[in-house]
PDB file of C-alpha atoms in Angstrom:
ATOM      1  CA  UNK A  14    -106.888   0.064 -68.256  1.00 61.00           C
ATOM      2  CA  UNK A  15    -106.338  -0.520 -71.992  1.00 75.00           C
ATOM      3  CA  UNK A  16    -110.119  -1.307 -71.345  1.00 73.00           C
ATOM      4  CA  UNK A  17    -111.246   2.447 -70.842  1.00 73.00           C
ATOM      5  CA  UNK A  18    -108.999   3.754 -74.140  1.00 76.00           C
ATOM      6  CA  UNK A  19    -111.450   1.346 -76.233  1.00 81.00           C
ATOM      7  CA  UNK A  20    -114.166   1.548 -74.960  1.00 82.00           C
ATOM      8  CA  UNK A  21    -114.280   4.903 -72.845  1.00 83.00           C
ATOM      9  CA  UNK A  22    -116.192   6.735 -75.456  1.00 86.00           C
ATOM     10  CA  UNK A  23    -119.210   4.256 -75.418  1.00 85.00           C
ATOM     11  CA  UNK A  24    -119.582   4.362 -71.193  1.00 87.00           C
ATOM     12  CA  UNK A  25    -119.630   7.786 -71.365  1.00 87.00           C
ATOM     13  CA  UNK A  26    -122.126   7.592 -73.807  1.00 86.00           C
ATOM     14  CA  UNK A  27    -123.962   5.242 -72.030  1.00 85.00           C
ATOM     15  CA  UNK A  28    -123.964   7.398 -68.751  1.00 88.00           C
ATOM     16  CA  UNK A  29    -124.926  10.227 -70.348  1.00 85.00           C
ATOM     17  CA  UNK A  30    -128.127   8.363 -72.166  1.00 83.00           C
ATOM     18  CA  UNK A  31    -129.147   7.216 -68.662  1.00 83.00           C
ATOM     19  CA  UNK A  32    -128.666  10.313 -66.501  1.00 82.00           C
ATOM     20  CA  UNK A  33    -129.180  13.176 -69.450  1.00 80.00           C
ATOM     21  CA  UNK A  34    -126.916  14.980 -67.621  1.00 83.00           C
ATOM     22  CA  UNK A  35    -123.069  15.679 -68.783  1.00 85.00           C
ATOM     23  CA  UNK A  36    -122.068  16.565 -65.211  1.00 87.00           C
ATOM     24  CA  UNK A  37    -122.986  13.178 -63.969  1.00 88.00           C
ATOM     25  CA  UNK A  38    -121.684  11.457 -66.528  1.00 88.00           C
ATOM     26  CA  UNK A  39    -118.722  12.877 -66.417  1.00 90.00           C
ATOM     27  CA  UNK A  40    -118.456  12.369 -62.319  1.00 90.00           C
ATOM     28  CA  UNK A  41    -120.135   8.592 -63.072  1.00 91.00           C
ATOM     29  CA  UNK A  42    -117.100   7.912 -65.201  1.00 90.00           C
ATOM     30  CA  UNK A  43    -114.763   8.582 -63.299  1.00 90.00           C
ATOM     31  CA  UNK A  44    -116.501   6.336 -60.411  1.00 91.00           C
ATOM     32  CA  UNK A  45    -116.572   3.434 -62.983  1.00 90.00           C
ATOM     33  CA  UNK A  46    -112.908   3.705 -63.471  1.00 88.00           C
ATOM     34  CA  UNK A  47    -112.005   3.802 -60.076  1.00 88.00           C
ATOM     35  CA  UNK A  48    -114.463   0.690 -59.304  1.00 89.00           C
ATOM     36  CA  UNK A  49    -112.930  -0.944 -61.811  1.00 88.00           C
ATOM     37  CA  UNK A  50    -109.418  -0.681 -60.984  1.00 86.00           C
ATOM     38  CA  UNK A  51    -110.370  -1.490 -57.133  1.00 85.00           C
ATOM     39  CA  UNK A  52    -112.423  -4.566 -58.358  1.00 85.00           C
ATOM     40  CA  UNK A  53    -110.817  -7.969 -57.835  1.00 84.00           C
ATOM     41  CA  UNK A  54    -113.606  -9.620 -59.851  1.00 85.00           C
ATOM     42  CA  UNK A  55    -113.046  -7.350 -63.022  1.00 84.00           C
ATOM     43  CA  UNK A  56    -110.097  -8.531 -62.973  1.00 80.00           C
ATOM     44  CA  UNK A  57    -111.145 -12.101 -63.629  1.00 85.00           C
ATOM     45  CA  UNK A  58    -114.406 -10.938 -65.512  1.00 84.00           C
ATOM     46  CA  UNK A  59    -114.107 -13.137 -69.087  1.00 86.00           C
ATOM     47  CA  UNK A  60    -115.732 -10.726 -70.627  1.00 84.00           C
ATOM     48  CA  UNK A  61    -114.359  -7.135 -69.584  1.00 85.00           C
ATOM     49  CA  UNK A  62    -116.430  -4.992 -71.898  1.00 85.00           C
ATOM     50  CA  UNK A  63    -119.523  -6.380 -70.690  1.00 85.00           C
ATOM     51  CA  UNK A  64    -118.298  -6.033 -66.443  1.00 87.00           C
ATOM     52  CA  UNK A  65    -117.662  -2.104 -67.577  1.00 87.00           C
ATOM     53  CA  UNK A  66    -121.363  -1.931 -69.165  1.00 87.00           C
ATOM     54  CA  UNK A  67    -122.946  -3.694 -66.398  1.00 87.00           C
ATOM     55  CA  UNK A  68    -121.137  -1.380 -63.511  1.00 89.00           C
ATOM     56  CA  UNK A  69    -121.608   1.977 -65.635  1.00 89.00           C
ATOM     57  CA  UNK A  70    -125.331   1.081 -65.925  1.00 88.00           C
ATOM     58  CA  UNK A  71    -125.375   0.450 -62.017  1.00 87.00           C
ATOM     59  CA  UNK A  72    -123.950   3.553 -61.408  1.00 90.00           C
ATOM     60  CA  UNK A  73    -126.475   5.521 -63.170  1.00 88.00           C
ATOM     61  CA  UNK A  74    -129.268   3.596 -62.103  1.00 84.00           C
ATOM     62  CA  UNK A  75    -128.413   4.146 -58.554  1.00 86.00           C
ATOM     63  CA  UNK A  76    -127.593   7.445 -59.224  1.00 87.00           C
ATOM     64  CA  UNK A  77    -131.372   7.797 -60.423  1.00 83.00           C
ATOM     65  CA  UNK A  78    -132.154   6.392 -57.043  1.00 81.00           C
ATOM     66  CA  UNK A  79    -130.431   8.485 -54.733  1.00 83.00           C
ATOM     67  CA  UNK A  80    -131.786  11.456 -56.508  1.00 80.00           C
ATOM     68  CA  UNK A  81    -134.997  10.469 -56.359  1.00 76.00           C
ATOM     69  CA  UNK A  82    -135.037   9.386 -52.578  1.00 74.00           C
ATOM     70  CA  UNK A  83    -133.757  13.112 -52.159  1.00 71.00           C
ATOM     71  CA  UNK A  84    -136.705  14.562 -53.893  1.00 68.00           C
ATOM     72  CA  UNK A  85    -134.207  15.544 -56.611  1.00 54.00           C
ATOM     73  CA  UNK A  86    -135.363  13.366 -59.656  1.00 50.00           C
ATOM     74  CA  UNK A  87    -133.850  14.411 -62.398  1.00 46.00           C
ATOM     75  CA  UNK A  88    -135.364  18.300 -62.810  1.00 44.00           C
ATOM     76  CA  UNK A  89    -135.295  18.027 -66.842  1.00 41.00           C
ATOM     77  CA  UNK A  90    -135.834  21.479 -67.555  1.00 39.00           C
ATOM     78  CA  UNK A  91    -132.474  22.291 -66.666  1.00 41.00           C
ATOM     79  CA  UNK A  92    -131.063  19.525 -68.850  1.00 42.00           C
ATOM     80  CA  UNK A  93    -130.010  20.707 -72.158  1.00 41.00           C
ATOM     81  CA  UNK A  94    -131.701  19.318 -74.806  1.00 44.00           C
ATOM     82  CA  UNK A  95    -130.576  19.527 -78.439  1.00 42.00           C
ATOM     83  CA  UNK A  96    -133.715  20.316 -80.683  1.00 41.00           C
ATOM     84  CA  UNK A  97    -134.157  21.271 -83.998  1.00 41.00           C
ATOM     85  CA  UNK A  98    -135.599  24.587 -84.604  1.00 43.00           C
ATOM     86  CA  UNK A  99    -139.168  22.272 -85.029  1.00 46.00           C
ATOM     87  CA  UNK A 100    -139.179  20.993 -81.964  1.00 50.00           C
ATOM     88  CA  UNK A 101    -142.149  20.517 -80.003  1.00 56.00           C
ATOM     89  CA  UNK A 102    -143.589  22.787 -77.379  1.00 57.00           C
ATOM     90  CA  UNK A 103    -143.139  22.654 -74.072  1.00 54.00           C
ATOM     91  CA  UNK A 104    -145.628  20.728 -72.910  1.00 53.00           C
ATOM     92  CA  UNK A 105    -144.238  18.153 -75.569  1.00 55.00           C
ATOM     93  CA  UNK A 106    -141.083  18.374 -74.154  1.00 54.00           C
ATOM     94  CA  UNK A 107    -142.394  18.077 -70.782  1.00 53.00           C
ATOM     95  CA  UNK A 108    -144.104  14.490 -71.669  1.00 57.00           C
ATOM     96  CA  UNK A 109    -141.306  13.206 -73.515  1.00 63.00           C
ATOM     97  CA  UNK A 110    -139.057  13.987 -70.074  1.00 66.00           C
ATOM     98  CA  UNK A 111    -141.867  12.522 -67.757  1.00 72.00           C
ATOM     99  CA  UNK A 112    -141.522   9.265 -70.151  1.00 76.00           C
ATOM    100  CA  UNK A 113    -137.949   9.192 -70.194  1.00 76.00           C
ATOM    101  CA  UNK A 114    -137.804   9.294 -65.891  1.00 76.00           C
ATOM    102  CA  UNK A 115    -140.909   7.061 -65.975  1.00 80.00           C
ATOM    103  CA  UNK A 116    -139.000   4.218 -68.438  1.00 82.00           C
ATOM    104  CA  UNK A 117    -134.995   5.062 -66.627  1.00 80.00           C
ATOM    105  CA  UNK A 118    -137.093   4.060 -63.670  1.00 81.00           C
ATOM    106  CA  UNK A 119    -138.681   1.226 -64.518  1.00 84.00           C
ATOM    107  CA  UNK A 120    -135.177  -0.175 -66.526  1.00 84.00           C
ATOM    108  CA  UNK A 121    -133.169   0.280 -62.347  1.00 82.00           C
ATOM    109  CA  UNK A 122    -136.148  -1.933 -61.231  1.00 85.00           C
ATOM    110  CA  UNK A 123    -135.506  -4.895 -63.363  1.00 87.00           C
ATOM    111  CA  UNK A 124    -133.110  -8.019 -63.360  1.00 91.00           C
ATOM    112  CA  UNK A 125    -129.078  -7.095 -64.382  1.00 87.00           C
ATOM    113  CA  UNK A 126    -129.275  -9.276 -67.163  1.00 89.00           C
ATOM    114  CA  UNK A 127    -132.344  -7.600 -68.349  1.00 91.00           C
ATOM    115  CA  UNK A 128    -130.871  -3.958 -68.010  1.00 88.00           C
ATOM    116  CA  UNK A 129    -128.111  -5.139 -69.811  1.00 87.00           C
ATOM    117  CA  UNK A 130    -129.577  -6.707 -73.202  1.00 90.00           C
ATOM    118  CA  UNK A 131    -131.948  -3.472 -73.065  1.00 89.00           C
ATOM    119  CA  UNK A 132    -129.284  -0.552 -72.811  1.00 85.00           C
ATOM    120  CA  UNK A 133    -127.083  -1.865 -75.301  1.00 85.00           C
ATOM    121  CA  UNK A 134    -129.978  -3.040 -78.022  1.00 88.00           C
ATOM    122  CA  UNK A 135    -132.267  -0.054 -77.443  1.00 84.00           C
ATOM    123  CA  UNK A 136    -130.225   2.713 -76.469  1.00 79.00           C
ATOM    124  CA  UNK A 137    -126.662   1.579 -77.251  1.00 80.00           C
ATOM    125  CA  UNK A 138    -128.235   0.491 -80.533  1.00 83.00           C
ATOM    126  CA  UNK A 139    -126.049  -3.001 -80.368  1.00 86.00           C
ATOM    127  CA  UNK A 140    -126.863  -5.660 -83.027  1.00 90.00           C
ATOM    128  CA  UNK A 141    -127.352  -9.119 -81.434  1.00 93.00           C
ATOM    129  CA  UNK A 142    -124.050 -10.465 -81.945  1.00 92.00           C
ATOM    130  CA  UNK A 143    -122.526  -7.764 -79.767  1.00 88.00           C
ATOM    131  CA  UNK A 144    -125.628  -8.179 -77.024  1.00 89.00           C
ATOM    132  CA  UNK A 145    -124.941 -12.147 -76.962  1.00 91.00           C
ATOM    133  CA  UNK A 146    -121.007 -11.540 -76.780  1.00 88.00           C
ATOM    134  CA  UNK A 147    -121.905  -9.780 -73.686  1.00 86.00           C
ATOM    135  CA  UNK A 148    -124.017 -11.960 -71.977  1.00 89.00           C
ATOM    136  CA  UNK A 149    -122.523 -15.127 -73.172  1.00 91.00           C
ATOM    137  CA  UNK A 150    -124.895 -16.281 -75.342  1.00 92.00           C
ATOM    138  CA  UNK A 151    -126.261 -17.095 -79.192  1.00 94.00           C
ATOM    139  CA  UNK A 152    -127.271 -14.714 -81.398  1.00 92.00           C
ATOM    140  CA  UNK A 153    -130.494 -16.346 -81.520  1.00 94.00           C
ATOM    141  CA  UNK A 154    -130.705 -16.373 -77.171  1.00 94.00           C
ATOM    142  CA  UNK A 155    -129.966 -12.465 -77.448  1.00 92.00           C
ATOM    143  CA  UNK A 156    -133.232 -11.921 -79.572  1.00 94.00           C
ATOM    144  CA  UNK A 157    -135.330 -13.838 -77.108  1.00 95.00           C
ATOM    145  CA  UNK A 158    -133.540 -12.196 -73.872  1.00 94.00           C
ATOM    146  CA  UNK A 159    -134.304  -8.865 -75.781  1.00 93.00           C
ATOM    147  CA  UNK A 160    -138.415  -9.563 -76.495  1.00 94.00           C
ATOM    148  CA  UNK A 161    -138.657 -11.417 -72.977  1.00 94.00           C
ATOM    149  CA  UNK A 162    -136.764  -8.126 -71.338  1.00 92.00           C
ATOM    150  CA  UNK A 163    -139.103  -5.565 -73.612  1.00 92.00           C
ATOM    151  CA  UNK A 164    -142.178  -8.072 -71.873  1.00 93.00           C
ATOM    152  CA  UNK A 165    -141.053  -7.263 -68.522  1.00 92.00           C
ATOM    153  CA  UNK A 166    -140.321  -3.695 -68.739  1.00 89.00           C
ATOM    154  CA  UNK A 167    -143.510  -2.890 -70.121  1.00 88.00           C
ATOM    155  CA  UNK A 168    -145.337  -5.045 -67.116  1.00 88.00           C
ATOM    156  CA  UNK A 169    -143.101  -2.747 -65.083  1.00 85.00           C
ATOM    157  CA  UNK A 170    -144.059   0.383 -66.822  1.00 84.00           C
ATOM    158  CA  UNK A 171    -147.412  -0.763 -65.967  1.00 83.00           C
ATOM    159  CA  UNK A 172    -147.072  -0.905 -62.605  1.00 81.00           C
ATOM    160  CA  UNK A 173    -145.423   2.547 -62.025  1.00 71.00           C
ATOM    161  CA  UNK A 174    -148.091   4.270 -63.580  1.00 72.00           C
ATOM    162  CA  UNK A 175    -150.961   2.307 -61.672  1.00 73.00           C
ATOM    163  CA  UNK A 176    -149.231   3.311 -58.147  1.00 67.00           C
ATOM    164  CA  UNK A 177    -149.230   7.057 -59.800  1.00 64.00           C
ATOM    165  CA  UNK A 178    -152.640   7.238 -60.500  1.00 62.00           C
ATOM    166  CA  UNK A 179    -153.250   5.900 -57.095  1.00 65.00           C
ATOM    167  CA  UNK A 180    -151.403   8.010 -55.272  1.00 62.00           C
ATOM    168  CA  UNK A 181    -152.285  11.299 -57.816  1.00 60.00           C
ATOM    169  CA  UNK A 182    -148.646  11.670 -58.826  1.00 52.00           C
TER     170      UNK A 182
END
C-alpha cells in the first residue's frame, strides 16, 4: 500500500473537506484502506491515485447519505470551525453551513466522473494536468469536463432548493 504513504495525507484531506468532521474522516480512512486492499479491481486500476480519490469520495458521499436518511445530517454547530477572531456571526456561520450541506448534497447526486473533476479542481485545488491524469484525459478535456460539471451542479443546486421551498424546508 505504497499507495496510502503518498498519497494518505491528501484522502484524508479530502474526507475531511467532504464530511467537516475529523472523526469521520478518520473512521472513512480507514474504510478506504481496507476497500482498497479487499478490491480486486484496484488492483488492476491504471491509474491508482485516481481509484483511491474516486472510493474516498464515495465513502463520504454515502456517508452524507446515511446520515441524512437517519435524520442526522451533518449537525454543523458541533463541527469545529477554525475562524479568525473576525469571523462572522452566527447567523453567518449558520448560512455558510446550510450552503456547504446544500452543495455536499448536490455533488453525491451527480455522475462519478463529475464528482471527481469537481473535488479535486475546486476543493482539492488540482490544476488540470493532475484532473486529466486522473480521468484519462487532455488538459484541454479536463477544462471542459470541469465547466460542463460546474453546469450540472448548479442545475442540481437548483433543483434542491425548488423541492425546499416546496416542501418549507
Amino acid at each position: 500500500m505504497q499507495l496510502l504513504s503518498a498519497e494518505g495525507r491528501a484522502l484524508h484531506g479530502l474526507l475531511w473537506r467532504l464530511t467537516q468532521r475529523a472523526d469521520v474522516a478518520e473512521d472513512l480512512m480507514q474504510d478506504l484502506v481496507i476497500k482498497l486492499a479487499d478490491s480486486a479491481t484496484f488492483s488492476r486500476a491504471d491509474r491508482p491515485a485516481a481509484f483511491a480519490r474516486r472510493a474516498a469520495t464515495n465513502l463520504a458521499l454515502d456517508w452524507r447519505r446515511k446520515q441524512k436518511r437517519r435524520g442526522l445530517a451533518a449537525d454543523w454547530s458541533t463541527v469545529q470551525h477554525t475562524r479568525a477572531a473576525d469571523s462572522p456571526g452566527p447567523v453567518s456561520v449558520l448560512e455558510q453551513d446550510d450552503e456547504i450541506a446544500r452543495l455536499l448534497d448536490a455533488l453525491a447526486q451527480m455522475k462519478p466522473t463529475d464528482r471527481v473533476v469537481l473535488t479535486m479542481r475546486y476543493l482539492e485545488e488540482a490544476d488540470y494536468d493532475a484532473v486529466a491524469a486522473a480521468v484519462g484525459k487532455t488538459a484541454a478535456q479536463a477544462r471542459g469536463l470541469c465547466f460542463k460539471a460546474v453546469r450540472r451542479l448548479r442545475k442540481q443546486l437548483t433543483k434542491i432548493e425548488t423541492v425546499e421551498v416546496r416542501h418549507g424546508a
